[in-house]
Coordinates of C-alpha atoms in Angstrom, one line a residue:
Chain A
M1 CA -82.4 76.9 -19.2
K2 CA -82.8 76.1 -22.8
K3 CA -79.8 73.1 -23.0
E4 CA -78.5 73.6 -27.5
S5 CA -77.8 70.0 -29.0
K6 CA -78.6 68.4 -32.0
T7 CA -80.0 65.8 -33.4
V8 CA -79.6 63.4 -35.7
S9 CA -82.5 60.8 -36.8
D10 CA -82.0 57.3 -37.2
N11 CA -85.0 56.6 -39.1
S12 CA -87.8 55.7 -36.9
R13 CA -85.9 57.1 -33.3
R14 CA -83.8 60.4 -32.6
I15 CA -80.7 60.4 -31.4
E16 CA -79.7 63.9 -29.2
I17 CA -75.4 64.3 -29.6
S18 CA -75.1 67.5 -27.3
P19 CA -71.5 69.8 -28.7
A20 CA -70.2 68.6 -25.1
Y21 CA -69.3 65.3 -27.6
Y22 CA -68.1 66.5 -30.5
L23 CA -66.0 68.5 -28.8
G24 CA -65.1 65.6 -25.8
K25 CA -64.4 63.9 -28.9
S26 CA -61.6 66.3 -31.6
L27 CA -60.1 67.2 -28.5
S28 CA -59.0 63.3 -28.0
T29 CA -58.5 63.6 -31.0
L30 CA -56.0 66.8 -30.4
L31 CA -54.5 65.2 -27.4
R32 CA -53.7 61.8 -29.1
W33 CA -52.2 62.9 -32.6
L34 CA -49.9 65.1 -30.1
F35 CA -48.7 62.8 -27.7
L36 CA -47.8 60.3 -31.4
I37 CA -46.9 63.5 -33.4
S38 CA -44.1 64.0 -30.6
I39 CA -43.2 60.1 -30.0
S40 CA -42.6 60.3 -33.4
F41 CA -40.0 62.7 -33.6
V42 CA -38.6 61.1 -31.1
I43 CA -38.1 57.8 -33.2
L44 CA -37.8 59.8 -36.5
Y45 CA -34.8 62.1 -35.2
P46 CA -32.2 59.5 -36.5
L47 CA -34.4 57.7 -39.3
F48 CA -33.9 61.1 -40.8
Y49 CA -30.9 61.9 -40.1
M50 CA -29.6 58.1 -41.8
F51 CA -31.4 59.6 -45.0
S52 CA -30.9 62.9 -44.7
M53 CA -26.5 61.9 -44.8
S54 CA -26.7 59.3 -47.3
L55 CA -28.5 61.9 -50.0
R56 CA -26.9 64.5 -50.1
S57 CA -23.5 65.2 -52.1
T58 CA -19.8 65.6 -51.9
S59 CA -20.6 69.2 -51.9
D60 CA -23.5 69.6 -49.0
F61 CA -21.4 68.2 -47.1
Y62 CA -18.6 71.1 -46.7
D63 CA -21.9 73.3 -47.2
I64 CA -23.0 74.4 -43.9
T65 CA -26.0 75.8 -45.3
V66 CA -26.8 72.8 -45.8
V67 CA -28.8 71.3 -42.2
W68 CA -31.5 68.6 -43.9
V69 CA -32.0 68.8 -46.7
P70 CA -29.8 68.5 -49.4
K71 CA -29.6 70.9 -52.2
N72 CA -28.4 68.3 -54.7
F73 CA -30.0 64.3 -53.6
T74 CA -27.7 61.6 -55.1
F75 CA -28.4 57.7 -55.1
E76 CA -24.6 56.9 -55.7
H77 CA -24.3 55.7 -52.0
F78 CA -26.9 53.7 -52.8
K79 CA -26.4 52.3 -55.9
Y80 CA -21.9 52.3 -54.8
V81 CA -23.7 49.6 -51.7
L82 CA -25.7 48.0 -53.4
T83 CA -23.7 46.8 -56.3
K84 CA -20.3 47.7 -55.2
L85 CA -20.2 45.6 -51.8
G86 CA -21.0 42.6 -53.1
I87 CA -23.6 42.4 -50.2
E88 CA -26.2 40.1 -52.5
K89 CA -24.5 36.8 -51.5
P90 CA -24.9 38.2 -47.1
M91 CA -27.4 39.0 -47.8
F92 CA -29.4 36.1 -49.6
R93 CA -27.7 33.8 -47.1
T94 CA -28.6 36.0 -43.7
A95 CA -32.4 35.9 -45.1
L96 CA -31.7 32.0 -44.5
I97 CA -30.7 31.7 -41.1
T98 CA -33.2 33.6 -40.4
V99 CA -36.2 32.5 -41.8
V100 CA -34.9 29.6 -41.2
C101 CA -33.4 29.8 -37.7
A102 CA -36.7 32.1 -36.6
A103 CA -38.9 28.9 -37.3
A104 CA -37.7 26.9 -35.3
E105 CA -37.5 29.2 -32.7
I106 CA -41.8 29.8 -32.8
F107 CA -42.5 25.8 -33.8
V108 CA -40.8 25.4 -30.4
C109 CA -41.2 28.4 -27.8
S110 CA -44.7 27.9 -28.9
A111 CA -44.7 24.4 -27.8
V112 CA -43.4 24.7 -24.4
G113 CA -44.8 28.2 -23.5
Y114 CA -48.4 26.0 -23.9
G115 CA -46.8 23.2 -22.1
F116 CA -45.7 26.3 -19.1
A117 CA -49.1 27.9 -19.2
R118 CA -52.0 24.6 -19.1
F119 CA -49.9 21.7 -17.5
K120 CA -48.8 21.2 -14.3
F121 CA -46.2 18.4 -13.9
K122 CA -43.0 17.7 -11.1
G123 CA -40.9 21.2 -10.8
S124 CA -42.7 23.0 -13.7
N125 CA -42.9 25.6 -11.4
I126 CA -38.9 25.6 -11.0
L127 CA -38.1 25.0 -14.2
F128 CA -40.2 28.1 -15.7
G129 CA -38.4 30.3 -12.9
I130 CA -34.9 28.5 -15.1
V131 CA -36.6 29.7 -18.3
I132 CA -36.8 33.3 -16.7
F133 CA -33.3 32.6 -15.9
T134 CA -32.0 32.2 -19.3
I135 CA -33.0 35.8 -20.2
V136 CA -31.3 37.0 -17.2
V137 CA -28.2 35.8 -18.5
P138 CA -26.2 38.4 -21.0
P139 CA -24.9 36.6 -23.8
Q140 CA -21.5 38.5 -22.7
I141 CA -20.9 37.2 -20.1
L142 CA -21.3 33.6 -21.6
N143 CA -19.3 34.5 -24.6
L144 CA -15.8 32.5 -23.8
A145 CA -17.8 29.7 -22.5
N146 CA -19.9 29.3 -25.8
Y147 CA -17.3 29.7 -28.4
L148 CA -15.6 26.3 -26.1
L149 CA -18.4 25.0 -26.5
V150 CA -19.2 24.7 -30.5
K151 CA -15.7 24.5 -30.8
N152 CA -15.8 20.9 -28.7
F153 CA -19.4 20.5 -28.9
D154 CA -19.9 17.8 -26.8
I155 CA -22.5 16.9 -23.9
F156 CA -21.7 16.8 -20.8
G157 CA -18.6 15.0 -22.2
I158 CA -20.4 11.8 -23.5
I159 CA -19.3 12.1 -27.3
G160 CA -16.0 12.9 -26.0
A161 CA -16.2 9.5 -23.4
L162 CA -18.1 7.2 -26.2
S163 CA -14.8 8.3 -28.9
G164 CA -12.2 7.9 -25.9
A165 CA -10.4 11.5 -26.7
P166 CA -12.3 15.0 -26.2
S167 CA -14.5 15.7 -28.9
K168 CA -13.9 16.8 -32.6
I169 CA -17.4 18.3 -33.5
N170 CA -16.6 21.6 -34.9
L171 CA -19.9 24.0 -35.0
L172 CA -18.2 26.8 -35.6
D173 CA -18.5 28.6 -38.9
S174 CA -22.2 25.7 -39.5
V175 CA -25.3 26.6 -39.7
W176 CA -26.0 24.1 -37.1
A177 CA -25.0 26.6 -34.1
F178 CA -27.4 28.7 -35.4
F179 CA -30.2 25.8 -35.9
L180 CA -29.6 23.6 -32.7
P181 CA -29.7 25.8 -30.4
A182 CA -33.2 27.6 -32.1
V183 CA -34.6 24.0 -32.3
S184 CA -34.0 23.2 -28.8
G185 CA -35.8 26.4 -27.1
M186 CA -32.5 28.4 -26.4
G187 CA -32.3 30.7 -29.9
I188 CA -31.7 34.0 -29.6
R189 CA -34.2 35.2 -26.6
S190 CA -35.4 32.0 -26.4
G191 CA -36.8 32.6 -22.5
L192 CA -37.9 35.9 -23.3
L193 CA -40.8 34.0 -26.3
I194 CA -41.8 31.1 -24.8
L195 CA -42.2 33.8 -21.4
I196 CA -44.7 35.5 -24.3
F197 CA -46.1 31.8 -25.3
R198 CA -47.5 31.7 -22.3
Q199 CA -49.1 34.6 -20.9
F200 CA -50.9 34.5 -23.9
Y201 CA -51.4 30.5 -24.2
A202 CA -53.4 31.1 -19.8
S203 CA -55.4 34.0 -21.4
I204 CA -57.5 31.1 -23.3
P205 CA -60.7 30.5 -22.3
V206 CA -59.4 26.9 -20.2
E207 CA -63.5 25.2 -21.4
L208 CA -62.4 25.3 -25.2
E209 CA -59.6 23.2 -24.2
E210 CA -62.3 21.1 -22.5
A211 CA -64.1 20.7 -25.3
S212 CA -61.9 19.3 -27.5
L213 CA -60.6 17.1 -25.8
I214 CA -63.9 15.2 -24.7
D215 CA -64.9 15.7 -27.9
G216 CA -62.0 13.6 -28.7
C217 CA -59.4 15.7 -29.1
G218 CA -56.0 13.8 -28.3
F219 CA -53.4 16.7 -26.7
L220 CA -51.5 17.5 -29.7
K221 CA -54.4 17.7 -32.2
T222 CA -55.7 19.9 -29.1
Y223 CA -52.9 22.1 -29.4
F224 CA -52.9 22.5 -33.1
M225 CA -56.1 23.1 -33.9
I226 CA -58.0 24.4 -30.9
M227 CA -54.9 26.6 -29.5
V228 CA -52.5 28.0 -32.2
P229 CA -55.8 28.9 -34.5
N230 CA -56.8 31.0 -30.9
L231 CA -53.2 32.8 -31.0
S232 CA -52.8 34.4 -34.8
N233 CA -51.8 36.9 -33.3
T234 CA -49.4 36.1 -31.1
F235 CA -48.0 34.0 -34.1
L236 CA -47.5 36.8 -36.4
L237 CA -45.6 38.8 -32.8
C238 CA -43.3 37.0 -31.9
S239 CA -42.4 35.7 -35.8
I240 CA -41.0 39.4 -36.2
L241 CA -39.6 40.1 -32.9
S242 CA -37.4 36.1 -33.9
V243 CA -36.9 37.9 -37.5
V244 CA -35.4 41.2 -36.1
W245 CA -33.0 39.4 -34.0
Y246 CA -31.9 37.1 -36.1
W247 CA -31.2 39.5 -38.5
T248 CA -30.1 42.1 -36.7
D249 CA -27.2 39.4 -34.8
Y250 CA -24.2 40.6 -35.2
F251 CA -22.8 39.1 -31.8
Y252 CA -23.5 35.1 -31.7
A253 CA -22.4 35.5 -36.3
L254 CA -19.5 37.1 -34.5
I255 CA -18.8 33.8 -32.0
Y256 CA -20.4 30.6 -33.8
L257 CA -20.0 31.7 -37.9
P258 CA -16.6 34.5 -38.0
T259 CA -15.9 33.7 -41.8
W260 CA -19.2 33.5 -42.6
K261 CA -20.4 37.5 -43.6
T262 CA -23.4 37.6 -42.5
M263 CA -25.3 41.3 -43.1
A264 CA -24.8 42.3 -39.6
L265 CA -21.0 41.1 -39.7
Q266 CA -20.9 43.7 -42.8
V267 CA -22.5 46.6 -41.3
Q268 CA -21.1 46.2 -37.9
R269 CA -17.4 47.1 -39.8
I270 CA -18.5 49.4 -43.1
Y271 CA -16.2 51.1 -42.7
E272 CA -13.7 48.9 -42.7
L273 CA -15.5 47.0 -45.8
L274 CA -15.2 51.3 -47.7
Y275 CA -12.0 52.6 -46.3
N276 CA -10.7 48.5 -47.9
R277 CA -12.7 49.3 -50.8
L278 CA -12.4 52.9 -51.5
G279 CA -8.7 51.9 -52.2
L280 CA -5.8 55.2 -52.4
T281 CA -8.0 57.2 -54.6
G282 CA -9.2 60.0 -53.9
D283 CA -12.7 58.7 -52.4
R284 CA -11.6 57.6 -49.8
T285 CA -12.6 60.8 -47.3
V286 CA -15.3 61.7 -44.8
Y287 CA -17.3 63.5 -46.7
N288 CA -17.7 59.6 -48.7
I289 CA -17.4 57.3 -46.1
I290 CA -20.0 58.1 -43.3
P291 CA -23.2 58.8 -46.5
K292 CA -22.5 55.3 -47.5
T293 CA -22.1 53.5 -44.5
L294 CA -25.2 55.2 -43.2
A295 CA -27.3 53.6 -46.2
A296 CA -25.9 50.7 -45.9
C297 CA -27.5 51.0 -42.8
L298 CA -31.0 51.9 -44.4
V299 CA -30.6 49.0 -47.1
F300 CA -29.6 46.6 -43.6
I301 CA -33.0 47.4 -42.3
L302 CA -35.5 48.1 -45.4
P303 CA -36.4 44.3 -45.7
L304 CA -37.6 44.7 -41.9
L305 CA -39.5 47.5 -42.4
I306 CA -41.3 45.8 -44.9
M307 CA -41.6 42.6 -43.2
F308 CA -43.5 44.4 -40.8
L309 CA -45.5 46.8 -42.7
V310 CA -47.2 43.1 -44.3
I311 CA -47.9 41.6 -41.1
Q312 CA -48.8 43.8 -38.7
K313 CA -51.9 44.3 -41.7
W314 CA -52.4 40.4 -40.0
F315 CA -52.9 41.6 -36.6
S316 CA -57.2 41.2 -36.1
Q317 CA -58.9 41.9 -33.2
S318 CA -60.3 38.7 -30.8
I319 CA -63.6 38.6 -32.1
E320 CA -65.4 36.9 -28.9
N321 CA -63.0 33.3 -29.6
S322 CA -63.9 30.9 -27.0
G323 CA -68.1 31.5 -28.1
L324 CA -68.9 30.6 -24.4
V325 CA -72.1 31.8 -23.6
G326 CA -72.3 32.8 -19.5
Chain B
M1 CA -51.7 0.1 -17.0
K2 CA -54.3 2.0 -17.4
L3 CA -52.7 6.4 -16.7
T4 CA -54.7 8.6 -14.0
Y5 CA -56.3 11.7 -16.3
K6 CA -53.9 13.7 -14.1
K7 CA -50.8 11.6 -15.0
K8 CA -51.4 11.9 -18.5
R9 CA -51.9 15.5 -18.5
S10 CA -48.8 15.9 -16.6
I11 CA -47.0 13.3 -19.2
A12 CA -47.8 15.8 -22.0
G13 CA -46.7 19.0 -19.9
F14 CA -43.9 17.2 -20.0
L15 CA -43.2 16.1 -23.1
F16 CA -43.8 19.9 -23.9
V17 CA -41.7 21.9 -22.8
L18 CA -38.7 18.3 -23.1
P19 CA -37.5 21.1 -25.9
F20 CA -36.2 22.6 -23.9
I21 CA -34.7 20.3 -21.0
V22 CA -33.3 19.9 -23.3
G23 CA -31.6 23.0 -25.1
L24 CA -30.7 23.7 -21.8
L25 CA -29.1 21.2 -20.1
V26 CA -26.7 21.5 -23.9
F27 CA -26.4 24.7 -23.9
F28 CA -26.9 26.4 -21.0
A29 CA -25.6 24.3 -17.9
Q30 CA -23.0 23.2 -19.5
P31 CA -22.2 26.4 -20.4
M32 CA -23.1 27.8 -16.6
W33 CA -20.7 25.4 -15.5
L34 CA -17.6 25.7 -17.0
L35 CA -18.5 30.0 -15.6
I36 CA -18.7 28.8 -12.7
K37 CA -16.3 26.3 -12.3
L38 CA -14.6 29.4 -13.2
A39 CA -15.2 31.7 -9.9
F40 CA -14.0 29.2 -8.0
T41 CA -10.7 28.3 -9.7
N42 CA -7.7 30.3 -11.9
M43 CA -8.0 30.2 -15.7
K44 CA -4.7 30.5 -16.9
F45 CA -3.9 29.8 -20.3
G46 CA -1.3 27.0 -21.2
Q47 CA 1.2 27.3 -24.2
G48 CA -0.8 25.9 -26.5
V49 CA -4.5 26.1 -27.5
G50 CA -5.9 24.5 -24.8
Y51 CA -5.7 26.6 -20.4
V52 CA -6.2 25.3 -17.3
L53 CA -7.6 24.7 -14.4
E54 CA -5.0 26.2 -11.4
P55 CA -7.0 25.7 -7.6
L56 CA -7.5 28.1 -5.2
K57 CA -6.4 29.1 -2.2
N58 CA -9.5 29.9 -0.8
I59 CA -12.5 29.3 -2.8
F60 CA -13.7 32.2 -2.6
D61 CA -11.2 34.2 -3.1
N62 CA -12.6 35.4 -6.5
F63 CA -15.8 36.4 -4.8
K64 CA -13.9 38.6 -2.0
Y65 CA -11.6 40.8 -4.3
A66 CA -15.7 40.8 -6.0
F67 CA -16.4 43.3 -3.2
A68 CA -13.8 43.8 -1.4
G69 CA -10.4 44.3 -4.0
D70 CA -12.1 45.7 -6.7
A71 CA -12.6 49.4 -6.4
Y72 CA -15.7 49.5 -9.1
F73 CA -17.4 46.8 -8.9
P74 CA -19.0 47.1 -5.6
T75 CA -20.2 50.7 -7.0
Y76 CA -21.4 49.6 -10.0
L77 CA -23.4 46.9 -8.4
F78 CA -25.5 49.1 -6.1
T79 CA -25.5 52.5 -8.1
S80 CA -27.4 50.4 -11.1
F81 CA -30.5 49.4 -9.1
G82 CA -31.1 52.8 -8.2
N83 CA -32.3 53.8 -11.8
L84 CA -34.7 51.0 -12.1
F85 CA -37.7 52.3 -9.8
Y86 CA -38.4 55.4 -12.0
E87 CA -37.4 53.2 -15.0
V88 CA -39.6 50.6 -15.3
P89 CA -42.6 51.3 -14.5
F90 CA -42.2 54.5 -16.4
I91 CA -41.5 52.0 -19.0
V92 CA -44.3 49.7 -18.0
L93 CA -46.7 52.2 -18.6
F94 CA -45.8 54.7 -21.4
S95 CA -45.5 51.8 -23.3
L96 CA -49.3 50.2 -22.5
F97 CA -50.7 53.9 -23.1
S98 CA -48.6 54.5 -26.5
A99 CA -50.3 50.4 -27.2
S100 CA -54.0 51.4 -25.7
V101 CA -54.0 54.4 -28.6
L102 CA -52.5 53.5 -31.6
N103 CA -54.7 50.0 -31.2
K104 CA -57.7 52.8 -31.6
K105 CA -59.0 52.7 -35.0
F106 CA -57.9 56.2 -37.0
H107 CA -56.4 57.4 -40.1
G108 CA -52.7 57.0 -40.7
R109 CA -52.5 54.3 -37.8
T110 CA -50.5 52.1 -40.1
A111 CA -47.8 54.4 -40.5
M112 CA -48.1 54.8 -36.8
R113 CA -47.4 51.2 -35.8
L114 CA -45.0 51.6 -38.0
I115 CA -42.5 54.7 -35.9
F116 CA -42.9 52.9 -32.7
F117 CA -42.3 50.0 -34.6
L118 CA -38.7 51.4 -35.6
P119 CA -37.4 51.3 -32.5
I120 CA -36.9 47.4 -33.1
V121 CA -35.3 47.6 -36.0
I122 CA -32.5 50.5 -35.3
G123 CA -32.4 50.5 -31.3
C124 CA -30.5 47.3 -31.5
G125 CA -27.4 48.7 -31.0
L126 CA -25.3 48.0 -34.5
I127 CA -27.1 51.3 -36.1
M128 CA -26.7 53.5 -33.2
N129 CA -22.8 51.9 -33.7
V130 CA -22.0 53.0 -36.6
I131 CA -24.3 56.5 -36.8
Q132 CA -22.5 57.7 -33.6
N133 CA -19.3 55.7 -35.7
G134 CA -19.7 58.5 -38.3
T135 CA -21.2 61.7 -36.5
N136 CA -17.4 60.8 -34.5
E137 CA -15.6 61.5 -37.1
I138 CA -17.6 64.3 -38.7
M139 CA -17.6 66.3 -35.4
M140 CA -13.7 64.9 -34.3
T141 CA -14.4 64.0 -31.5
S142 CA -15.2 60.1 -29.7
S143 CA -17.9 60.5 -27.2
D144 CA -19.5 57.3 -26.8
E145 CA -22.4 58.8 -25.7
L146 CA -25.3 59.5 -28.2
S147 CA -26.6 62.4 -27.4
F148 CA -29.0 63.5 -30.1
F149 CA -31.4 65.6 -26.9
N150 CA -29.9 68.6 -25.6
T151 CA -31.8 69.0 -22.4
E152 CA -29.1 71.5 -20.1
G153 CA -31.1 74.1 -21.0
L154 CA -34.3 72.5 -18.9
T155 CA -33.2 72.3 -16.1
G156 CA -32.3 75.9 -15.9
L157 CA -35.6 76.6 -16.6
L158 CA -36.8 74.6 -13.9
L159 CA -34.4 76.2 -10.8
S160 CA -36.4 80.1 -11.8
T161 CA -39.4 78.0 -10.9
G162 CA -37.9 77.6 -7.8
L163 CA -39.1 74.0 -7.4
P164 CA -37.2 72.5 -4.5
E165 CA -33.9 71.1 -6.2
G166 CA -34.1 66.7 -5.7
L167 CA -37.6 67.4 -7.2
I168 CA -35.8 69.4 -9.9
E169 CA -33.6 66.4 -10.7
V170 CA -35.7 63.8 -10.7
I171 CA -38.4 66.2 -13.2
S172 CA -34.4 66.7 -16.2
T173 CA -33.0 63.2 -15.8
L174 CA -37.0 62.1 -16.9
V175 CA -36.5 64.3 -19.7
V176 CA -32.7 63.8 -20.0
N177 CA -33.7 60.0 -20.3
V178 CA -37.3 60.2 -21.7
S179 CA -35.7 59.6 -25.4
D180 CA -34.1 56.8 -24.1
L181 CA -36.9 54.9 -22.5
V182 CA -38.8 55.5 -25.5
W183 CA -36.3 53.3 -27.4
R184 CA -36.3 51.1 -25.3
S185 CA -40.0 50.0 -24.4
A186 CA -40.8 49.5 -27.9
L187 CA -40.2 45.2 -27.3
Q188 CA -43.3 46.9 -24.6
I189 CA -45.3 48.0 -27.0
L190 CA -45.3 46.1 -29.2
V191 CA -46.7 43.4 -26.6
F192 CA -49.1 45.1 -25.2
L193 CA -50.4 46.0 -28.8
V194 CA -51.5 42.4 -29.1
A195 CA -51.8 41.8 -25.8
L196 CA -55.0 44.6 -26.2
L197 CA -55.7 42.7 -29.5
S198 CA -56.5 39.6 -27.7
V199 CA -59.0 41.0 -25.3
P200 CA -61.8 40.2 -27.0
E201 CA -65.2 42.7 -28.3
S202 CA -68.3 41.3 -26.3
Y203 CA -66.1 42.9 -23.0
Y204 CA -66.3 46.2 -24.4
E205 CA -69.8 45.8 -25.2
V206 CA -71.6 45.1 -22.2
A207 CA -69.1 48.2 -20.9
K208 CA -70.5 50.0 -23.1
V209 CA -73.9 49.3 -22.8
E210 CA -73.6 49.2 -19.3
G211 CA -72.4 53.0 -19.4
A212 CA -69.4 52.8 -18.3
K213 CA -67.0 56.1 -19.7
A214 CA -64.2 55.5 -21.7
W215 CA -61.3 56.2 -18.6
E216 CA -63.8 53.5 -16.3
T217 CA -64.2 51.4 -19.0
F218 CA -59.9 51.0 -19.5
W219 CA -58.7 50.1 -15.4
K220 CA -62.0 48.4 -14.7
V221 CA -61.9 46.1 -18.9
T222 CA -59.0 46.8 -20.2
F223 CA -56.0 47.2 -17.5
P224 CA -56.8 44.1 -15.4
T225 CA -57.4 41.5 -18.6
V226 CA -54.0 42.7 -19.8
T227 CA -52.9 42.1 -16.2
P228 CA -50.7 39.0 -16.9
Y229 CA -48.4 40.9 -19.3
V230 CA -48.5 43.7 -17.1
L231 CA -46.6 41.6 -15.1
A232 CA -44.4 39.8 -17.4
L233 CA -42.8 42.9 -19.3
T234 CA -42.8 44.4 -16.2
I235 CA -39.5 41.4 -15.4
Y236 CA -38.6 41.7 -19.2
T237 CA -38.0 45.4 -18.3
I238 CA -35.8 45.3 -15.1
I239 CA -34.1 41.8 -17.0
D240 CA -33.8 44.4 -19.8
S241 CA -31.8 47.1 -18.3
F242 CA -29.8 44.5 -16.8
T243 CA -28.5 43.0 -19.8
N244 CA -28.6 46.2 -21.8
V245 CA -25.4 46.8 -23.2
D246 CA -25.0 50.0 -21.6
N247 CA -25.1 48.7 -17.5
K248 CA -23.1 49.7 -16.0
V249 CA -22.1 46.1 -14.6
L250 CA -22.0 44.3 -17.4
S251 CA -20.1 46.8 -19.3
Y252 CA -18.0 46.8 -16.3
I253 CA -17.5 43.1 -16.6
V254 CA -16.7 42.4 -19.6
S255 CA -14.4 45.1 -19.3
F256 CA -12.8 43.9 -17.5
S257 CA -12.0 40.3 -18.5
N258 CA -10.8 41.2 -21.3
T259 CA -8.3 43.8 -20.9
Q260 CA -7.5 42.4 -17.5
I261 CA -8.1 39.1 -18.8
E262 CA -8.7 37.5 -15.7
Y263 CA -11.9 35.8 -16.7
S264 CA -12.5 33.8 -13.4
K265 CA -12.8 36.9 -11.3
A266 CA -15.1 38.6 -14.0
A267 CA -17.3 35.5 -13.8
A268 CA -16.9 35.5 -10.1
M269 CA -18.1 38.9 -10.6
S270 CA -21.3 37.6 -12.7
L271 CA -22.1 34.7 -10.8
I272 CA -22.9 37.4 -8.5
F273 CA -24.3 40.2 -9.9
F274 CA -26.6 37.0 -11.3
A275 CA -27.9 36.4 -7.6
V276 CA -28.4 40.1 -6.7
A277 CA -30.5 40.7 -10.4
I278 CA -31.9 36.9 -9.6
I279 CA -33.1 38.7 -6.0
F280 CA -34.4 41.1 -7.1
I281 CA -36.8 39.9 -9.7
L282 CA -38.7 37.2 -7.5
I283 CA -39.2 40.0 -4.8
V284 CA -41.1 42.1 -8.0
F285 CA -42.5 38.9 -9.0
L286 CA -43.8 38.2 -5.3
I287 CA -45.2 41.4 -4.5
F288 CA -47.2 42.3 -7.4
R289 CA -48.7 38.1 -7.8
P290 CA -51.2 38.5 -5.8
F291 CA -52.4 41.2 -8.2
V292 CA -53.2 39.6 -11.4
F293 CA -56.1 38.5 -12.5
Q294 CA -55.4 35.2 -14.2
K295 CA -57.9 32.3 -15.6
D296 CA -57.7 29.1 -13.5
R297 CA -56.1 26.2 -14.8
I298 CA -56.7 23.2 -16.0
E299 CA -55.1 20.7 -13.1

């Protein structure tokens, strides 16, 4: 039987491509999109809901025929959230905390991860087990203990013993309560970042490090000149995660910065905020408050989405990252 | 004094890890120590701002209460493990699959990556709570569960096909939870995405030259190189479902300590909870460790 085939001339060579190849290719494209679209639906559903709700005017709310697409588009809710709620200051403060703490967290966790990935010292395995344990203990459980610690900050009673009275260092409502844990590998989910960094450092060929050490680089120089540049993708990944965690954190903020009005705290009590702000006018109805809260949520997550869009462009496929042969 | 190379390495390693050790002692050991003290005493708030730790008659009283005196805790503790057996494999395999799809070059990849990233941002609990409160206000209800998807019809459909009921139950629970599981896979997808990027392109070239099919390439090149991440993410997924706000044991402990103001008993319960979780994770770790492909490290 004669096999039907399409030929493509490629300068001198002739490559035969069978129809089955094209069939397989289009089938896999189809399956891929089927998969992606069905998952996207699950993920985008709440986002559509938020957009749909926050863009409708009051009359659309009473209208049963409006299901998804509002009849009277309005940006008044967004405008209200951006101008009337006074969120510029909280946003700036939160951005500052986020950037500083995330940077500190990444810097420390990457070094610690490297230490665990490549070095062995007494108790290193047990210590790594403890890293895992720090992720297992959820912050909700240590709520009270953390509060007491931060209120009378002390290191095993040493400060108290030196001054002769219980420690009076109160870190509540100060940035230090966020910054100190971040810079000592105890920030928000630092344990997970250490785990991620450890796995990625372990995947870099050992020969690369050996070569640098033999050529006379110290451990620190090897770390900064050889290991860190090789893990650019991991650094991007961890920065994304860390920034998201600090930006959306309301749990620690509630304990450590009770009067600080971070963005997440504002969003958490957005109902109360709007309820008070709208006063006793006729505007204080569910149909006015709900679109505004959802608009506030969208404003809250927008910076994160932009950050992700910018950062994900920098992800790059690793070229033969060692340059080693054989 | 001249240090041997090995000695130097172990000192350098210790110095790299040092910040973590300091943080561990200051910000973890201290609260944990207080928690342990609470579990073995009875915490009473005094008149002023302070509190007293009264010694117990029997030092294990709080633990005894958790197992024998409390009506819910033992049941919650053991039922919360059941879900892990299908949730964790699903999340890990699903995220590996999604990541390998998102790693291919195709039009609209950036948009798709953004969509798969969304759950990390939206699923942080905060936004979901606000949405849920909003829907409750509109519907004049007060449900805690966020139910965007209604899957009651599915169970009926499956029953009519004559499959065994046990299987139907598994399938329908899976479908009911699938959207939830997809939401919880976002971090894993992102980590796998970066892990896949770190597989050198030359591996694939070799596989191609040797005539490997796409499926073979995936199982024999991609999968082995990402096994370290599979292990790490399996452990993380287990931890995540333990520490999730929805976890029954955890929410019970938190509400117990908040409503009953019994911090000591709650502390004992959380210690039991941690112990069980750690044992579970250790078992998983020891089972899967031999399968992990590891490049040798310098001693």
